[in-house]
Amino acid sequence: MKRQTILFPKAQKALKRLGENIKLARKRRGITSFLMAERADMSLTTLRAIERGSPKVAMGNYMSVLFCLGMQDDMIRVGETDELGRDIQDARLLRPANMRGRG
């Protein structure tokens, strides 16, 4: 039995928005669904699932579509700034030396 991907509502919303943004980018460029699916080497069904933000589609397929749109660098920038992670790292650095390594 195949395991089902379960996402929190905020993650579902973000994925749906990603799909919508991909669809809008494709349409702005005047690329039909059929042509995009062909360029990305996937079925029209898979492309439609991507444009709906389906969590069942492999990340590689999302990347193929982004590459065809010339937007692959946008995905690379995910987590680039990571303000929360940097704040946590800074807080760890500010702890006294005798407290480091605990917890």
C-alpha positions as a Markdown table, in Angstrom:
| # | Residue | x | y | z |
|---|---|---|---|---|
| 1 | Met | 0.0 | 0.0 | 0.0 |
| 2 | Lys | 1.4 | 3.4 | -1.0 |
| 3 | Arg | 1.9 | 5.9 | 1.8 |
| 4 | Gln | -0.2 | 9.1 | 1.5 |
| 5 | Thr | 1.4 | 12.5 | 1.8 |
| 6 | Ile | -0.2 | 14.5 | 4.6 |
| 7 | Leu | 0.4 | 18.2 | 4.7 |
| 8 | Phe | -0.6 | 20.9 | 7.2 |
| 9 | Pro | -3.2 | 23.4 | 5.9 |
| 10 | Lys | -0.6 | 26.2 | 5.5 |
| 11 | Ala | 1.7 | 23.9 | 3.5 |
| 12 | Gln | -1.3 | 22.8 | 1.3 |
| 13 | Lys | -2.1 | 26.5 | 0.7 |
| 14 | Ala | 1.5 | 27.3 | -0.2 |
| 15 | Leu | 1.7 | 24.4 | -2.6 |
| 16 | Lys | -1.5 | 25.4 | -4.2 |
| 17 | Arg | -0.2 | 28.9 | -4.6 |
| 18 | Leu | 3.0 | 27.6 | -6.2 |
| 19 | Gly | 0.9 | 25.7 | -8.7 |
| 20 | Glu | -1.1 | 28.7 | -9.5 |
| 21 | Asn | 2.0 | 30.8 | -9.9 |
| 22 | Ile | 3.5 | 28.2 | -12.3 |
| 23 | Lys | 0.3 | 28.2 | -14.3 |
| 24 | Leu | 0.3 | 32.0 | -14.5 |
| 25 | Ala | 3.9 | 32.1 | -15.6 |
| 26 | Arg | 3.2 | 29.5 | -18.3 |
| 27 | Lys | 0.2 | 31.5 | -19.6 |
| 28 | Arg | 2.1 | 34.8 | -19.5 |
| 29 | Arg | 4.7 | 33.2 | -21.8 |
| 30 | Gly | 2.0 | 32.0 | -24.2 |
| 31 | Ile | 2.9 | 28.4 | -23.7 |
| 32 | Thr | 0.0 | 25.9 | -24.0 |
| 33 | Ser | -0.4 | 23.1 | -21.5 |
| 34 | Phe | 0.3 | 20.5 | -24.2 |
| 35 | Leu | 3.5 | 22.2 | -25.2 |
| 36 | Met | 4.7 | 22.6 | -21.6 |
| 37 | Ala | 4.0 | 19.0 | -20.9 |
| 38 | Glu | 6.0 | 18.0 | -24.0 |
| 39 | Arg | 8.9 | 20.3 | -23.1 |
| 40 | Ala | 9.0 | 19.1 | -19.5 |
| 41 | Asp | 8.7 | 15.4 | -20.7 |
| 42 | Met | 5.6 | 14.6 | -18.7 |
| 43 | Ser | 2.0 | 13.8 | -19.2 |
| 44 | Leu | -0.6 | 16.5 | -19.4 |
| 45 | Thr | -2.2 | 14.9 | -16.3 |
| 46 | Thr | 1.0 | 15.5 | -14.4 |
| 47 | Leu | 1.3 | 19.1 | -15.5 |
| 48 | Arg | -2.3 | 19.8 | -14.5 |
| 49 | Ala | -1.6 | 18.2 | -11.1 |
| 50 | Ile | 1.4 | 20.5 | -10.7 |
| 51 | Glu | -0.7 | 23.6 | -11.6 |
| 52 | Arg | -3.2 | 22.5 | -8.9 |
| 53 | Gly | -0.3 | 22.2 | -6.4 |
| 54 | Ser | -0.6 | 18.5 | -5.9 |
| 55 | Pro | 1.7 | 17.1 | -3.2 |
| 56 | Lys | 1.6 | 13.7 | -5.0 |
| 57 | Val | 3.8 | 15.0 | -7.9 |
| 58 | Ala | 7.5 | 14.4 | -7.5 |
| 59 | Met | 9.7 | 17.4 | -6.8 |
| 60 | Gly | 11.7 | 16.6 | -9.9 |
| 61 | Asn | 8.6 | 17.2 | -12.0 |
| 62 | Tyr | 8.1 | 20.6 | -10.4 |
| 63 | Met | 11.7 | 21.5 | -11.2 |
| 64 | Ser | 11.4 | 20.4 | -14.8 |
| 65 | Val | 8.5 | 22.8 | -15.3 |
| 66 | Leu | 10.3 | 25.6 | -13.5 |
| 67 | Phe | 13.4 | 24.9 | -15.7 |
| 68 | Cys | 11.2 | 25.1 | -18.9 |
| 69 | Leu | 9.9 | 28.5 | -17.7 |
| 70 | Gly | 13.5 | 29.7 | -16.9 |
| 71 | Met | 12.6 | 29.9 | -13.2 |
| 72 | Gln | 14.8 | 27.2 | -11.7 |
| 73 | Asp | 16.9 | 29.8 | -9.8 |
| 74 | Asp | 13.8 | 30.8 | -7.9 |
| 75 | Met | 13.7 | 27.4 | -6.3 |
| 76 | Ile | 17.4 | 27.6 | -5.5 |
| 77 | Arg | 16.8 | 30.7 | -3.4 |
| 78 | Val | 14.4 | 28.9 | -1.0 |
| 79 | Gly | 15.8 | 29.2 | 2.4 |
| 80 | Glu | 18.6 | 31.5 | 1.3 |
| 81 | Thr | 17.9 | 34.2 | 3.8 |
| 82 | Asp | 16.6 | 32.0 | 6.6 |
| 83 | Glu | 16.1 | 34.7 | 9.2 |
| 84 | Leu | 14.7 | 32.4 | 11.8 |
| 85 | Gly | 17.6 | 29.9 | 11.4 |
| 86 | Arg | 20.1 | 32.7 | 11.7 |
| 87 | Asp | 18.5 | 34.1 | 14.8 |
| 88 | Ile | 18.6 | 30.6 | 16.4 |
| 89 | Gln | 22.3 | 30.3 | 15.4 |
| 90 | Asp | 23.1 | 33.7 | 16.9 |
| 91 | Ala | 21.3 | 32.9 | 20.1 |
| 92 | Arg | 23.4 | 29.7 | 20.4 |
| 93 | Leu | 26.6 | 31.7 | 19.9 |
| 94 | Leu | 25.6 | 34.2 | 22.6 |
| 95 | Arg | 25.2 | 31.4 | 25.3 |
| 96 | Pro | 28.0 | 31.3 | 27.8 |
| 97 | Ala | 30.7 | 28.7 | 27.0 |
| 98 | Asn | 29.8 | 26.5 | 30.0 |
| 99 | Met | 26.2 | 26.2 | 28.6 |
| 100 | Arg | 27.1 | 25.1 | 25.1 |
| 101 | Gly | 26.6 | 21.5 | 24.2 |
| 102 | Arg | 23.8 | 21.0 | 26.7 |
| 103 | Gly | 20.2 | 20.2 | 25.7 |
